[in-house]
Amino acid sequence: MDHQQTRTSSAPSRRTVVAGAAGALAGAAGLLPATGLSAHAAAHGRSEGAVASNGAPAVASLGTSPDGLILKTVPRTGERLPSIGLGSFMTFDAHTPRASRRVREVVRGHWEGGGRVFDCSPLYGMAESTLGAATESLGVGERMFVTDKVWTTGEYLWETRQAEDILKRSRKRLRRDRPIDVLQCHSLVNIDVVLPLLHALKAEGKIRHLGVSHHDPAYYDLMTGWVERGDLDFVQVHYSIHTRAAEETVLRAAAERGVAVLVNMPLEKARLHHAVEGHELPAFAAEFGIETWSAFFLKWVVSHPAVTVALPATSDPDHVLENLAAMRGPLPDPDTRERMVRHMETIPAFGRLATVPWYPGKSYPGVMGKAQRELRERSPWWPS
């Protein structure tokens, strides 16, 4: 996620932190074998599956790669994923050559730094095409773990052709021959039809895993119901040190059912960094190897035992390295997580975060923004 870093006066500069991270993470490019994450999971066996040794439902159990990166286990398969992924909403909606080149450098940095999970949606403008072109040019398109989405109502009730056509188009845009790793019902749209279709597509080998997603806490109770009865592999939810309501709803249900959790908006679309501008990190952060606010916020998220992968988005290659640094060193324990929340509550802007626009001070003039502007010019009414 695009942001402005704020650090302690004794911490190294951003340039020093980024350069150090690049060296420390460079070896992680070989974290996963050429055949992809499924082979990596097979190499580690299936003992870390959906049921723990005591018979209780498993959560996203913790491990590390040979290079020391924090990995989380997908409860139902034993597959191990790097705990920091890469989102693409707005930031990958690139419609100029210059913007596309910048996305390519972001993707390169994520991959070379040990990241393997990329989240996208056909709803995100040019994001699928931009991601597909970048990963193909880097030779990693078939090896990335890609989580995508479907959003459609069909031409009539129970019609599935539109959804299946969207999947085919997504794979074409992503330049992907292998099945999509996770296909999610985006924002629960038409879920009574889409979820049975996802189960059919999984049974037919056209997708590997299925799930549901939403970013709005108003839908957490509905999401929880689908986690409990939808036989899901994954659920994607908005969760951050600021927006914590998912803990008692979606995250609890996911842990009980052995469902992997993807987290959108872990940095609140740069609003968390905006809130801490001018503030130093608390001294206790150093105990967990935290040198930037990015690591502070992301380590808080991925230290929740139910969380599998956090999905910060960014259009800045330097910020990718800051985000990936959260995959190294110890994670905060429950008492420290609470202490981190209490510290944030001493910062006045933290309490006003919900009133701040997404990506404050930034602009992403992609096709989504163009379409929005055109509609606003035509419509005499706009939601407040």
Coordinates of C-alpha atoms in Angstrom, one line a residue:
M1 CA 0.0 0.0 0.0
D2 CA 1.3 3.5 -0.8
H3 CA 2.2 5.3 2.3
Q4 CA 4.6 7.7 4.0
Q5 CA 7.0 6.0 6.4
T6 CA 7.5 7.5 9.9
R7 CA 10.3 6.1 12.1
T8 CA 12.0 6.6 15.3
S9 CA 14.8 9.2 15.4
S10 CA 17.3 6.4 16.2
A11 CA 16.1 4.1 13.4
P12 CA 18.0 4.0 10.1
S13 CA 16.7 6.1 7.2
R14 CA 14.2 4.7 4.7
R15 CA 17.1 4.3 2.2
T16 CA 19.1 2.2 4.7
V17 CA 16.1 0.1 5.7
V18 CA 15.1 -0.6 2.1
A19 CA 18.7 -1.4 1.1
G20 CA 19.1 -3.8 4.0
A21 CA 15.8 -5.4 3.3
A22 CA 16.7 -6.0 -0.3
G23 CA 19.9 -7.8 0.7
A24 CA 18.2 -9.8 3.4
L25 CA 15.3 -10.9 1.3
A26 CA 17.1 -11.5 -2.0
G27 CA 17.7 -15.1 -1.2
A28 CA 14.0 -15.7 -0.8
A29 CA 13.5 -15.6 -4.5
G30 CA 14.1 -19.4 -4.5
L31 CA 11.8 -20.0 -1.6
L32 CA 9.4 -22.1 -3.7
P33 CA 10.2 -24.6 -6.4
A34 CA 9.6 -24.1 -10.1
T35 CA 6.5 -26.2 -10.0
G36 CA 4.8 -23.8 -7.7
L37 CA 3.3 -23.7 -4.2
S38 CA 1.5 -27.0 -4.5
A39 CA 4.8 -28.8 -4.8
H40 CA 6.2 -26.8 -1.9
A41 CA 3.2 -28.0 0.2
A42 CA 3.7 -31.6 -0.9
A43 CA 7.4 -31.4 0.1
H44 CA 6.2 -30.5 3.6
G45 CA 3.6 -33.2 3.8
R46 CA 0.0 -32.8 4.9
S47 CA 0.5 -33.1 8.7
E48 CA -0.4 -29.4 9.1
G49 CA -3.9 -29.9 7.7
A50 CA -7.3 -28.9 8.8
V51 CA -7.4 -30.8 12.1
A52 CA -4.8 -30.3 14.8
S53 CA -3.3 -33.2 16.8
N54 CA -5.7 -32.6 19.7
G55 CA -8.7 -32.9 17.3
A56 CA -9.5 -29.2 17.4
P57 CA -9.9 -27.2 14.2
A58 CA -6.6 -25.9 13.0
V59 CA -5.8 -22.2 12.4
A60 CA -3.1 -20.9 10.0
S61 CA -0.2 -22.5 11.8
L62 CA 3.1 -20.7 11.8
G63 CA 6.4 -21.8 10.2
T64 CA 9.4 -20.3 8.5
S65 CA 11.2 -20.9 5.2
P66 CA 14.8 -21.9 5.0
D67 CA 15.5 -18.2 4.5
G68 CA 13.6 -17.2 7.7
L69 CA 10.5 -15.8 6.1
I70 CA 7.3 -16.3 8.1
L71 CA 5.0 -18.8 6.4
K72 CA 1.4 -19.7 7.3
T73 CA -0.3 -23.0 6.6
V74 CA -3.5 -23.3 4.7
P75 CA -5.5 -25.4 7.1
R76 CA -7.3 -27.7 4.7
T77 CA -4.3 -28.6 2.5
G78 CA -1.1 -28.1 4.5
E79 CA 0.1 -25.7 1.7
R80 CA 2.5 -23.1 3.2
L81 CA 2.2 -19.5 2.0
P82 CA 4.4 -16.4 2.7
S83 CA 2.4 -14.4 5.1
I84 CA 2.6 -11.1 3.2
G85 CA 0.9 -11.0 -0.3
L86 CA 0.3 -8.2 -2.7
G87 CA -3.1 -6.5 -3.4
S88 CA -3.9 -4.7 -6.6
F89 CA -7.0 -2.6 -6.1
M90 CA -6.5 0.9 -7.7
T91 CA -2.7 0.6 -7.6
F92 CA -2.5 -1.8 -10.6
D93 CA -5.2 -0.1 -12.7
A94 CA -2.4 1.1 -14.9
H95 CA -3.4 2.5 -18.4
T96 CA -0.1 4.1 -19.4
P97 CA 3.2 2.5 -20.3
R98 CA 4.9 4.4 -17.4
A99 CA 2.4 3.1 -14.9
S100 CA 2.7 -0.4 -16.2
R101 CA 6.5 -0.3 -15.9
R102 CA 6.1 0.8 -12.3
V103 CA 3.8 -2.1 -11.6
R104 CA 6.3 -4.5 -13.1
E105 CA 8.9 -3.2 -10.7
V106 CA 6.5 -3.7 -7.8
V107 CA 5.8 -7.3 -8.9
R108 CA 9.5 -7.9 -9.3
G109 CA 10.3 -6.6 -5.9
H110 CA 7.5 -8.7 -4.3
W111 CA 8.6 -11.9 -6.0
E112 CA 12.3 -11.4 -5.5
G113 CA 11.6 -10.6 -1.8
G114 CA 9.9 -13.9 -1.2
G115 CA 6.3 -12.9 -1.9
R116 CA 4.2 -15.4 -3.8
V117 CA 0.6 -14.4 -3.3
F118 CA -1.1 -11.9 -5.6
D119 CA -4.7 -10.8 -5.2
C120 CA -6.7 -9.4 -8.1
S121 CA -10.2 -9.0 -9.5
P122 CA -11.8 -8.3 -12.9
L123 CA -13.5 -5.4 -11.1
Y124 CA -10.2 -3.6 -10.6
G125 CA -10.0 -2.1 -14.1
M126 CA -6.7 -2.9 -15.8
A127 CA -5.3 -4.8 -12.8
E128 CA -5.6 -8.3 -14.1
S129 CA -4.0 -7.4 -17.5
T130 CA -1.3 -5.4 -15.8
L131 CA -0.4 -8.1 -13.4
G132 CA -0.5 -10.8 -16.1
A133 CA 1.9 -8.8 -18.4
A134 CA 4.3 -8.2 -15.5
T135 CA 4.4 -11.8 -14.3
E136 CA 4.8 -13.1 -17.8
S137 CA 7.7 -10.8 -18.5
L138 CA 9.3 -11.9 -15.3
G139 CA 8.7 -15.6 -16.1
V140 CA 6.7 -16.2 -12.9
G141 CA 3.1 -16.2 -14.1
E142 CA 2.5 -19.9 -13.8
R143 CA 4.3 -20.1 -10.4
M144 CA 2.5 -17.3 -8.5
F145 CA -0.3 -18.1 -6.1
V146 CA -3.1 -16.0 -7.5
T147 CA -6.3 -15.2 -5.7
D148 CA -9.0 -13.8 -8.0
K149 CA -12.7 -13.1 -7.9
V150 CA -15.9 -13.3 -9.8
W151 CA -18.7 -10.6 -9.6
T152 CA -21.8 -11.3 -11.7
T153 CA -25.6 -11.7 -11.4
G154 CA -26.0 -13.6 -14.7
E155 CA -28.6 -12.8 -17.3
Y156 CA -31.3 -14.5 -15.3
L157 CA -31.5 -16.5 -12.1
W158 CA -29.3 -19.6 -11.9
E159 CA -27.5 -18.6 -15.2
T160 CA -23.8 -19.3 -14.8
R161 CA -22.4 -18.6 -18.3
Q162 CA -21.4 -15.1 -17.4
A163 CA -19.5 -16.2 -14.4
E164 CA -17.7 -18.9 -16.3
D165 CA -16.9 -16.5 -19.1
I166 CA -15.4 -14.0 -16.6
L167 CA -13.2 -16.8 -15.3
K168 CA -12.0 -17.6 -18.8
R169 CA -11.3 -13.9 -19.4
S170 CA -9.5 -13.5 -16.1
R171 CA -7.1 -16.4 -17.0
K172 CA -6.5 -14.9 -20.4
R173 CA -5.7 -11.5 -18.9
L174 CA -3.5 -13.1 -16.3
R175 CA -1.8 -15.1 -19.1
R176 CA -2.4 -18.2 -17.0
D177 CA -2.6 -21.8 -18.2
R178 CA -2.8 -23.3 -14.8
P179 CA -6.1 -23.1 -12.8
I180 CA -6.6 -20.0 -10.6
D181 CA -5.4 -20.9 -7.1
V182 CA -8.3 -19.3 -5.3
L183 CA -11.5 -18.0 -6.9
Q184 CA -13.7 -15.9 -4.6
C185 CA -17.3 -14.7 -4.7
H186 CA -16.6 -11.0 -4.7
S187 CA -18.5 -9.0 -2.1
L188 CA -21.0 -11.9 -1.8
V189 CA -22.6 -10.8 -5.1
N190 CA -25.2 -13.4 -6.2
I191 CA -23.6 -15.9 -3.8
D192 CA -26.6 -18.3 -3.8
V193 CA -25.7 -19.1 -7.4
V194 CA -22.0 -18.3 -7.5
L195 CA -20.9 -20.5 -4.5
P196 CA -22.4 -23.7 -5.9
L197 CA -20.7 -22.8 -9.2
L198 CA -17.4 -22.4 -7.5
H199 CA -17.8 -25.9 -5.9
A200 CA -18.6 -27.3 -9.4
L201 CA -15.5 -25.5 -10.9
K202 CA -13.3 -26.9 -8.1
A203 CA -14.7 -30.4 -8.6
E204 CA -14.0 -30.1 -12.4
G205 CA -10.4 -29.0 -11.8
K206 CA -10.9 -25.5 -13.2
I207 CA -9.9 -23.8 -9.9
R208 CA -7.9 -25.1 -7.0
H209 CA -9.7 -23.4 -4.0
L210 CA -12.8 -21.4 -3.5
G211 CA -13.9 -18.6 -1.1
V212 CA -15.8 -15.4 -0.5
S213 CA -14.6 -11.9 0.1
H214 CA -15.8 -8.5 1.4
H215 CA -14.3 -5.3 2.6
D216 CA -17.2 -3.8 4.5
P217 CA -17.7 -4.7 8.2
A218 CA -21.4 -4.3 7.8
Y219 CA -21.3 -7.7 6.0
Y220 CA -19.3 -9.6 8.6
D221 CA -22.3 -11.4 10.1
L222 CA -23.3 -12.6 6.6
M223 CA -19.8 -13.6 5.8
T224 CA -19.6 -15.6 9.1
G225 CA -22.7 -17.5 8.1
W226 CA -21.1 -18.5 4.8
V227 CA -17.9 -19.5 6.5
E228 CA -20.0 -21.8 8.8
R229 CA -22.0 -23.5 6.1
G230 CA -20.4 -22.8 2.7
D231 CA -17.6 -25.4 2.9
L232 CA -15.1 -22.7 2.0
D233 CA -11.3 -23.1 1.6
F234 CA -10.6 -19.3 2.0
V235 CA -12.3 -16.2 3.2
Q236 CA -11.1 -12.6 2.5
V237 CA -12.0 -9.9 5.0
H238 CA -11.0 -6.3 5.9
Y239 CA -8.9 -6.5 9.1
S240 CA -6.4 -4.1 10.6
I241 CA -5.2 -2.7 13.9
H242 CA -7.9 -0.1 13.4
T243 CA -10.8 -2.2 12.0
R244 CA -10.9 -5.2 14.4
A245 CA -14.6 -6.3 14.3
A246 CA -13.7 -9.4 12.3
E247 CA -12.1 -11.0 15.3
E248 CA -15.3 -12.0 17.0
T249 CA -17.1 -13.0 13.7
V250 CA -15.3 -14.0 10.6
L251 CA -11.9 -14.9 12.1
R252 CA -13.4 -16.9 14.9
A253 CA -15.6 -18.9 12.5
A254 CA -12.7 -19.4 10.1
A255 CA -10.5 -20.8 12.9
E256 CA -13.3 -23.2 14.0
R257 CA -13.9 -24.4 10.5
G258 CA -10.3 -24.6 9.3
V259 CA -10.7 -21.9 6.7
A260 CA -7.7 -19.9 5.5
V261 CA -8.0 -16.1 5.9
L262 CA -6.8 -13.5 3.4
V263 CA -6.8 -9.9 4.8
N264 CA -7.6 -6.9 2.6
M265 CA -6.9 -3.3 3.7
P266 CA -4.3 -4.3 6.4
L267 CA -2.9 -0.8 6.0
E268 CA -6.3 0.9 5.5
K269 CA -5.3 2.1 2.1
A270 CA -2.5 4.3 3.4
R271 CA -4.7 5.9 6.0
L272 CA -2.8 4.3 8.9
H273 CA 0.5 5.8 7.7
H274 CA -1.3 9.1 7.3
A275 CA -2.4 8.9 10.9
V276 CA 1.1 8.4 12.3
E277 CA 2.9 11.1 10.3
G278 CA 5.2 12.9 12.6
H279 CA 5.0 10.1 15.3
E280 CA 7.9 7.9 16.3
L281 CA 7.5 4.1 16.7
P282 CA 7.1 3.0 20.3
A283 CA 10.4 1.7 21.8
F284 CA 9.0 -1.7 22.4
A285 CA 8.6 -2.3 18.7
A286 CA 12.4 -2.9 18.4
E287 CA 11.9 -6.1 20.4
F288 CA 10.1 -7.6 17.4
G289 CA 12.5 -6.3 14.8
I290 CA 10.1 -3.6 13.7
E291 CA 11.8 -0.6 12.1
T292 CA 9.0 1.0 10.1
W293 CA 5.3 1.6 10.7
S294 CA 4.6 -0.8 7.8
A295 CA 6.1 -3.7 9.8
F296 CA 4.3 -2.5 12.9
F297 CA 0.9 -2.6 11.3
L298 CA 1.5 -5.8 9.2
K299 CA 3.0 -7.8 12.0
W300 CA 0.0 -6.9 14.1
V301 CA -2.3 -8.4 11.4
V302 CA -0.4 -11.6 10.6
S303 CA 0.3 -12.4 14.3
H304 CA -3.4 -13.2 14.6
P305 CA -3.5 -17.1 14.6
A306 CA -6.4 -17.3 12.2
V307 CA -4.8 -15.0 9.5
T308 CA -3.0 -16.7 6.7
V309 CA -1.9 -13.9 4.3
A310 CA -2.2 -10.1 4.5
L311 CA -2.6 -8.3 1.2
P312 CA -1.2 -4.7 1.3
A313 CA -1.3 -2.9 -2.0
T314 CA 1.2 -0.4 -3.3
S315 CA 2.5 1.2 -6.5
D316 CA 5.9 1.9 -5.0
P317 CA 8.7 -0.7 -5.3
D318 CA 10.4 0.6 -2.1
H319 CA 7.2 0.1 -0.1
V320 CA 7.1 -3.5 -1.2
L321 CA 10.3 -4.1 0.6
E322 CA 9.0 -2.4 3.7
N323 CA 6.0 -4.6 3.7
L324 CA 7.9 -7.8 3.1
A325 CA 10.2 -7.0 6.1
A326 CA 7.1 -7.9 8.3
M327 CA 7.8 -11.5 7.3
R328 CA 11.0 -11.6 9.3
G329 CA 11.7 -11.7 13.0
P330 CA 9.4 -12.6 15.9
L331 CA 5.7 -11.8 15.9
P332 CA 4.0 -10.0 18.7
D333 CA 2.2 -12.1 21.3
P334 CA -1.4 -11.4 22.4
D335 CA -0.3 -9.1 25.2
T336 CA 1.9 -7.1 22.9
R337 CA -0.8 -6.9 20.2
E338 CA -3.0 -5.3 22.8
R339 CA -0.2 -2.9 23.8
M340 CA 0.1 -2.0 20.1
V341 CA -3.6 -1.1 19.9
R342 CA -3.4 1.0 23.1
H343 CA -0.4 2.9 21.7
M344 CA -2.3 3.7 18.5
E345 CA -5.2 4.9 20.6
T346 CA -2.9 7.7 22.0
I347 CA -2.5 9.1 18.5
P348 CA -5.4 11.5 17.9
A349 CA -5.6 10.9 14.1
F350 CA -6.1 7.2 14.7
G351 CA -9.6 7.8 16.1
R352 CA -10.5 9.9 13.0
L353 CA -9.2 7.4 10.5
A354 CA -12.6 6.4 9.2
T355 CA -13.3 9.9 8.0
V356 CA -10.2 10.1 5.9
P357 CA -10.4 9.2 2.1
W358 CA -8.6 6.2 0.8
Y359 CA -5.0 6.9 -0.3
P360 CA -4.9 10.4 1.2
G361 CA -2.9 12.8 -1.1
K362 CA -2.6 10.3 -3.9
S363 CA -4.3 9.8 -7.2
Y364 CA -4.7 6.6 -9.3
P365 CA -6.1 7.8 -12.7
G366 CA -6.9 4.4 -14.2
V367 CA -10.0 3.3 -16.0
M368 CA -12.0 2.9 -12.8
G369 CA -11.3 6.6 -11.9
K370 CA -12.2 7.7 -15.5
A371 CA -15.5 5.8 -15.4
Q372 CA -16.3 7.2 -12.0
R373 CA -15.7 10.8 -13.1
E374 CA -17.8 10.3 -16.2
L375 CA -20.7 9.0 -14.2
R376 CA -20.5 11.8 -11.7
E377 CA -20.7 14.3 -14.5
R378 CA -23.9 12.7 -15.8
S379 CA -25.7 12.0 -12.5
P380 CA -27.5 14.7 -10.5
W381 CA -27.1 12.6 -7.4
W382 CA -24.1 11.0 -5.7
P383 CA -23.8 9.0 -2.5
S384 CA -22.3 11.0 0.4

